[in-house]
PDB file of C-alpha atoms in Angstrom:
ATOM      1  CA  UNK A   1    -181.033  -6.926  84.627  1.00  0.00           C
ATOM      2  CA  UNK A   2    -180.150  -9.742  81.825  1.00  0.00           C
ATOM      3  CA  UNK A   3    -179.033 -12.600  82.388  1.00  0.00           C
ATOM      4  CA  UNK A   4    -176.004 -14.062  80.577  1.00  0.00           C
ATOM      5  CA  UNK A   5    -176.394 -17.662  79.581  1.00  0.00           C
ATOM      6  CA  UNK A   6    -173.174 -19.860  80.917  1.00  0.00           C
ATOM      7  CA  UNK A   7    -172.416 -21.093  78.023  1.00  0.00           C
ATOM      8  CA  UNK A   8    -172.539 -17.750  76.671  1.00  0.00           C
ATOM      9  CA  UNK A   9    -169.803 -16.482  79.783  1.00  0.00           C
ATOM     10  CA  UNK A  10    -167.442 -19.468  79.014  1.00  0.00           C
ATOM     11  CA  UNK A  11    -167.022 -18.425  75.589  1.00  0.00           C
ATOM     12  CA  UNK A  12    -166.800 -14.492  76.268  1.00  0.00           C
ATOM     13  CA  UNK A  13    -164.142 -15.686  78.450  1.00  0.00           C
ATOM     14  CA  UNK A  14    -162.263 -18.068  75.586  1.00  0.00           C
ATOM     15  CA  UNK A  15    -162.862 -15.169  73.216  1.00  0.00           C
ATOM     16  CA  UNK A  16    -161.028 -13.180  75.798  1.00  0.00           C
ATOM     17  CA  UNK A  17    -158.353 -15.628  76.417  1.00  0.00           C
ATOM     18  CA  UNK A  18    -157.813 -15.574  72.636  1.00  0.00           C
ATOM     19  CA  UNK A  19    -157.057 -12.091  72.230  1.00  0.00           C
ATOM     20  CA  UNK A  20    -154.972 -12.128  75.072  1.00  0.00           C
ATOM     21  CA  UNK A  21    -152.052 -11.827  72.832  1.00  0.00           C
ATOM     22  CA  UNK A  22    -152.934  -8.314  71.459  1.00  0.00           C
ATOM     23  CA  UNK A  23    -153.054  -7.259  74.998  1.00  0.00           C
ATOM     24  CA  UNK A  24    -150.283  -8.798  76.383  1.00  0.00           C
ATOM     25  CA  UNK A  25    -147.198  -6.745  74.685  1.00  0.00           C
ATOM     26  CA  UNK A  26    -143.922  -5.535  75.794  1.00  0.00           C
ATOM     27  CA  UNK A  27    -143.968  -1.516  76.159  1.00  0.00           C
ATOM     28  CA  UNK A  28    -141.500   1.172  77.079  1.00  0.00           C
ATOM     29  CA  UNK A  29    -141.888   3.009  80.198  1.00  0.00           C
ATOM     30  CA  UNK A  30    -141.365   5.884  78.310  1.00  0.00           C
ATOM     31  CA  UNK A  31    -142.969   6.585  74.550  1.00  0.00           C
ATOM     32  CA  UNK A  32    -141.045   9.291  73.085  1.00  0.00           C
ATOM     33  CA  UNK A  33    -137.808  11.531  73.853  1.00  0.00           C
ATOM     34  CA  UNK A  34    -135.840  14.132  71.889  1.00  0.00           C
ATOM     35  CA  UNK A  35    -133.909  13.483  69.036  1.00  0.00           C
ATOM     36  CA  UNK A  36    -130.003  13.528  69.936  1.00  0.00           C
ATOM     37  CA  UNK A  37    -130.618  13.086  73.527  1.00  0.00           C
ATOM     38  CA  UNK A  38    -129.773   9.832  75.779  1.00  0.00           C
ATOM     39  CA  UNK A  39    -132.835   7.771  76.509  1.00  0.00           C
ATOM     40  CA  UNK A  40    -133.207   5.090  78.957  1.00  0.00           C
ATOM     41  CA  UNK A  41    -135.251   2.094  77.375  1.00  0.00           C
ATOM     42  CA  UNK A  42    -136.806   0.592  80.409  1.00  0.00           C
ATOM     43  CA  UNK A  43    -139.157  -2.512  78.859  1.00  0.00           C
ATOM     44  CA  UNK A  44    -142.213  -3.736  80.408  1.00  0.00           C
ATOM     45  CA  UNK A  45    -142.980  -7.529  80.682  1.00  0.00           C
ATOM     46  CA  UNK A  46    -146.564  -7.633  82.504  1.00  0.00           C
ATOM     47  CA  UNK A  47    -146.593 -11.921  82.252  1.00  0.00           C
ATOM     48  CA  UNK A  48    -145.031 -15.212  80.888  1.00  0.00           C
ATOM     49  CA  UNK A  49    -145.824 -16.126  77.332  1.00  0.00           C
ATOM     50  CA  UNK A  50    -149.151 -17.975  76.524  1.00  0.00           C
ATOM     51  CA  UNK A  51    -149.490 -21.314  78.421  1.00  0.00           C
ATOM     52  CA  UNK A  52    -146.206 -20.319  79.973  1.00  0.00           C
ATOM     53  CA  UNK A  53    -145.161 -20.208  83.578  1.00  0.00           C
ATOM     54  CA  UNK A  54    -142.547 -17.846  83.770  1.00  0.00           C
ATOM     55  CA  UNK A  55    -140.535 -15.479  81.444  1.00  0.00           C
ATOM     56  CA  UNK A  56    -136.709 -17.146  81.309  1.00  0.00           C
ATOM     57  CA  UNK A  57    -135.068 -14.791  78.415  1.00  0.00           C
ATOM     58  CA  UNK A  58    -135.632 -11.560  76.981  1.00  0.00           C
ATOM     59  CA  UNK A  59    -133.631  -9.999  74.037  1.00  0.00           C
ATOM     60  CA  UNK A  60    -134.267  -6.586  72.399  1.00  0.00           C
ATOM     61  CA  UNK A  61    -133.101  -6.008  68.779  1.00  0.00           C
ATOM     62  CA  UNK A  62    -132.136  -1.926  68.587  1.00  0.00           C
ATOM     63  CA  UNK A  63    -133.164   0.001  65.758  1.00  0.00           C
ATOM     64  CA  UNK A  64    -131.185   1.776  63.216  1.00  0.00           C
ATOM     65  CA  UNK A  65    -129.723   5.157  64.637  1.00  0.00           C
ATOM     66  CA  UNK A  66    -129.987   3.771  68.444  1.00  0.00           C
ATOM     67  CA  UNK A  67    -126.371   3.796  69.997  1.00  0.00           C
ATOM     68  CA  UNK A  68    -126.139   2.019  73.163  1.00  0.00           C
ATOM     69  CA  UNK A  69    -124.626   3.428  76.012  1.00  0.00           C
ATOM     70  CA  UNK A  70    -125.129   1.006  79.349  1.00  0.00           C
ATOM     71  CA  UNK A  71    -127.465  -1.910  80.025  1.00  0.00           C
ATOM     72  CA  UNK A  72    -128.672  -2.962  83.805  1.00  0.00           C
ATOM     73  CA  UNK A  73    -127.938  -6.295  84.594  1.00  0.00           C
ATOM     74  CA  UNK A  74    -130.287  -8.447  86.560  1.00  0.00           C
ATOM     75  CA  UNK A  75    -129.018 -10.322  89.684  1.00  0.00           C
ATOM     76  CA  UNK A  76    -129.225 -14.443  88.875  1.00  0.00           C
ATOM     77  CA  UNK A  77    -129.419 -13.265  85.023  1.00  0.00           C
ATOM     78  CA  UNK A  78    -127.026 -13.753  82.330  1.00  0.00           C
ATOM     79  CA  UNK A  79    -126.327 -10.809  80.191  1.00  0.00           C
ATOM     80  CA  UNK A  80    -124.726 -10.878  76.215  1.00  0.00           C
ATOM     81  CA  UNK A  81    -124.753  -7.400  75.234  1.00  0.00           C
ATOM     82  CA  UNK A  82    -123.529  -6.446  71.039  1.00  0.00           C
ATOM     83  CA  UNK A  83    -123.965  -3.205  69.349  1.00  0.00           C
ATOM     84  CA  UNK A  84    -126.983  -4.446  67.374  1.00  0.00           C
ATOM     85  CA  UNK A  85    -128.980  -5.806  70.624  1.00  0.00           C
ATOM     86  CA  UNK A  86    -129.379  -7.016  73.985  1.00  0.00           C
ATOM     87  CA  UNK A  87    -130.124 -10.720  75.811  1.00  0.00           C
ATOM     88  CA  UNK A  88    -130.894 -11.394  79.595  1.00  0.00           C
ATOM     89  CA  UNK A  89    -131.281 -14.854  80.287  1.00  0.00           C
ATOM     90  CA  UNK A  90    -132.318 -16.257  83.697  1.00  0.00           C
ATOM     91  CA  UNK A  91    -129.641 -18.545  85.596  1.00  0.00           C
ATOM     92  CA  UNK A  92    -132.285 -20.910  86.411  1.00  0.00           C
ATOM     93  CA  UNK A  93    -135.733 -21.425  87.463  1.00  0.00           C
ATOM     94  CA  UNK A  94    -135.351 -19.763  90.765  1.00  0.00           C
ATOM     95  CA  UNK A  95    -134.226 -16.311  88.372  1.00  0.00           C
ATOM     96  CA  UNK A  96    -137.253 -16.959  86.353  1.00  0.00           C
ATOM     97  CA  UNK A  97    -140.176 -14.530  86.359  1.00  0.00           C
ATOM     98  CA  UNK A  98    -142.913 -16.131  87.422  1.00  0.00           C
ATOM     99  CA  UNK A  99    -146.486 -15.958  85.887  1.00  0.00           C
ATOM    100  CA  UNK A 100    -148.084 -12.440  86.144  1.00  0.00           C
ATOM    101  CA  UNK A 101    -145.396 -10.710  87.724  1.00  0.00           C
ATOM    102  CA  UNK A 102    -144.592  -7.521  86.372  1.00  0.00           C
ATOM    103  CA  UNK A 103    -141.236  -6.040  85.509  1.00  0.00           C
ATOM    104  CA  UNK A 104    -138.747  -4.434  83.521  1.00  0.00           C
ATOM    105  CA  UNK A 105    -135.492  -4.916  81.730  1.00  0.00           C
ATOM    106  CA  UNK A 106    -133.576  -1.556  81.586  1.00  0.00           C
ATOM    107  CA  UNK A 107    -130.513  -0.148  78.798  1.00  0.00           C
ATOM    108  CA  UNK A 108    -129.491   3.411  78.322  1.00  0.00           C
ATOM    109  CA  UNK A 109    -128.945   4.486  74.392  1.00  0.00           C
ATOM    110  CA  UNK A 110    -128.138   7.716  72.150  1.00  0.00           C
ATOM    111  CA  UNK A 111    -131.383   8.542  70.031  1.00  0.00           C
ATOM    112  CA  UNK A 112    -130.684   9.823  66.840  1.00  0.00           C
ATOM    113  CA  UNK A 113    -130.824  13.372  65.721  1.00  0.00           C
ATOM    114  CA  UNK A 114    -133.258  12.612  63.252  1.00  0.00           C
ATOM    115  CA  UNK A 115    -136.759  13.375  64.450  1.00  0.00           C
ATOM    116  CA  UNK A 116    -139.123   9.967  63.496  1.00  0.00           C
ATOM    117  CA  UNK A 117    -140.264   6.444  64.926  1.00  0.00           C
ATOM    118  CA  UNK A 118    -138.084   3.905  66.204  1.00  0.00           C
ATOM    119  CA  UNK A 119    -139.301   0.156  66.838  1.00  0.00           C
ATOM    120  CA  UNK A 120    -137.497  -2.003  69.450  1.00  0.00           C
ATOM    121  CA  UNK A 121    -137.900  -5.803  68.386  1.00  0.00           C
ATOM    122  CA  UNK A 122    -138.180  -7.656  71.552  1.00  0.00           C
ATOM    123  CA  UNK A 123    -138.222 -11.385  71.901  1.00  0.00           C
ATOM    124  CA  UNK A 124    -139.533 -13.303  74.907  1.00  0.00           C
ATOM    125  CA  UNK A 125    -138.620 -16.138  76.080  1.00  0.00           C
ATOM    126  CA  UNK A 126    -140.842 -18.842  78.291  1.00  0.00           C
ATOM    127  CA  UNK A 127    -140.145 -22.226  80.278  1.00  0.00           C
ATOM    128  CA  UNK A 128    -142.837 -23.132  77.467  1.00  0.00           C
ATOM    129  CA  UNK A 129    -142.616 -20.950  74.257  1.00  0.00           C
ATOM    130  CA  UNK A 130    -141.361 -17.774  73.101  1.00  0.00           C
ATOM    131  CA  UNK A 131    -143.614 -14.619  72.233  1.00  0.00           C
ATOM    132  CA  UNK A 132    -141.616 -12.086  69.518  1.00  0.00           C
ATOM    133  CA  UNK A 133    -142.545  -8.510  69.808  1.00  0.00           C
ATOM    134  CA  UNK A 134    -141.110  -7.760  66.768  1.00  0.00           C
ATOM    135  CA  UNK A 135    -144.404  -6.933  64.442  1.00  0.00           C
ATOM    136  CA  UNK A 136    -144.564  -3.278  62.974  1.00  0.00           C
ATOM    137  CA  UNK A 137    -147.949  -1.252  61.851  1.00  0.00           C
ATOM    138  CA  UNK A 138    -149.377  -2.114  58.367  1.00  0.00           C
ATOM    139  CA  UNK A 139    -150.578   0.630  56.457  1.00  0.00           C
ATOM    140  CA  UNK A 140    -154.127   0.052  56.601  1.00  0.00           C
ATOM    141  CA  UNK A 141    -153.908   0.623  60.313  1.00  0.00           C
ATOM    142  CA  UNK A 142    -154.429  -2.807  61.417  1.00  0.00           C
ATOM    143  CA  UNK A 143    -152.518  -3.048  64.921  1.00  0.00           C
ATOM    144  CA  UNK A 144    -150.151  -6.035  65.159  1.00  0.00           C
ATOM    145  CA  UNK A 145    -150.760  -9.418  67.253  1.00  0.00           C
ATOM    146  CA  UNK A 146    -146.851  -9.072  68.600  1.00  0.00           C
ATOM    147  CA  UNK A 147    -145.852  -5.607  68.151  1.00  0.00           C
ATOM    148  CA  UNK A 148    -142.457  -4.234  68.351  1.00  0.00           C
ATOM    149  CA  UNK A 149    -142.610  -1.335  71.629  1.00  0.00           C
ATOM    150  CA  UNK A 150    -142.803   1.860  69.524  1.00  0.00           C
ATOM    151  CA  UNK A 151    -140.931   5.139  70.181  1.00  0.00           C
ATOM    152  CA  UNK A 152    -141.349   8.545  69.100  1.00  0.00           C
ATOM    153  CA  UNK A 153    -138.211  10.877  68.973  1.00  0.00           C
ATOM    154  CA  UNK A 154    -139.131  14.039  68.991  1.00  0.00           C
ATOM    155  CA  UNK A 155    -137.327  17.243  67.215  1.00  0.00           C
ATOM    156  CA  UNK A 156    -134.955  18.201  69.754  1.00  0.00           C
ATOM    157  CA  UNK A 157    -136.056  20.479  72.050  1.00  0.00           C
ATOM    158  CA  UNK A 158    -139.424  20.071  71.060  1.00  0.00           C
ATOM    159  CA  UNK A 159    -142.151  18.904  73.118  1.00  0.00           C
ATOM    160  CA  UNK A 160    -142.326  16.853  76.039  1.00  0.00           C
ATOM    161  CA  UNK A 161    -141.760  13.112  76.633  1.00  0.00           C
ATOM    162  CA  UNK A 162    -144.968  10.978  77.555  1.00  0.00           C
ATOM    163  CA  UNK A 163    -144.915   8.229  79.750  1.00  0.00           C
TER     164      UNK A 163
END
């Protein structure tokens, strides 16, 4: 068995720490639906922003052709809802969501008819910092630091919706 030198553990982990943010993205539950359907958006916070304790304020910017329908509040949460997006923010600490806790923030929509890729912007907001998921693919493949949650809309009647 090798041995891994400490020094060489402590900076796999910093390298690791580093990269976090690549990791560390807000998904949907669900990745793709049929065109001209309703879709519920249900977004996936898995922590706090870097060097953050708690998440206190998420927004989600909706994409061109998205038409929302209903958004869930969250008890202790303020909610501003406008045709073009989407903002809970927390109360107060106690609302807060704490460190690595894991959750979701849920809205209901119209997809379009018009099979293709829609990107949902999301911004995060910390009791230190903000992260904003708003970053789209390049076309040289490279995959974003922040990256906007990604949703394929299916031709209607077409295929089934992944999760």
């Amino acid at each position: 068995m090798k041995k891994m030198h400490p020094g060489g553990v402590a900076a796999a982990f910093m390298l690791a720490l580093a990269a976090a943010p690549a990791f560390a993205h807000i998904t949907l539950s669900q990745q793709s639906a049929p065109a001209a359907s309703d879709y519920d958006a249900s977004f996936r916070v898995g922590h706090a922003c870097a060097g953050a304790g708690a998440t206190t304020g998420v927004t989600a910017r909706l994409p061109e052709g998205f038409t929302l329908i209903a958004v869930e509040p969250r008890d202790g949460w303020t909610l501003t809802v406008t045709p073009k997006q989407v903002q809970w923010l927390a109360g107060g600490p106690a609302a807060a969501i704490s460190g690595s806790v894991k959750t979701t923030f849920n809205l209901r929509g119209r997809l379009p008819a018009t099979p293709g890729t829609l990107y949902f912007k999301v911004r995060q907001d910390c009791d230190v910092g903000s992260a904003d998921w708003a970053e789209l693919p390049t076309r040289d493949g490279d995959k974003p630091d922040f990256p906007a949650a990604k949703l394929e809309v299916l031709p209607a009647g077409g295929g089934e919706s992944r999760q």
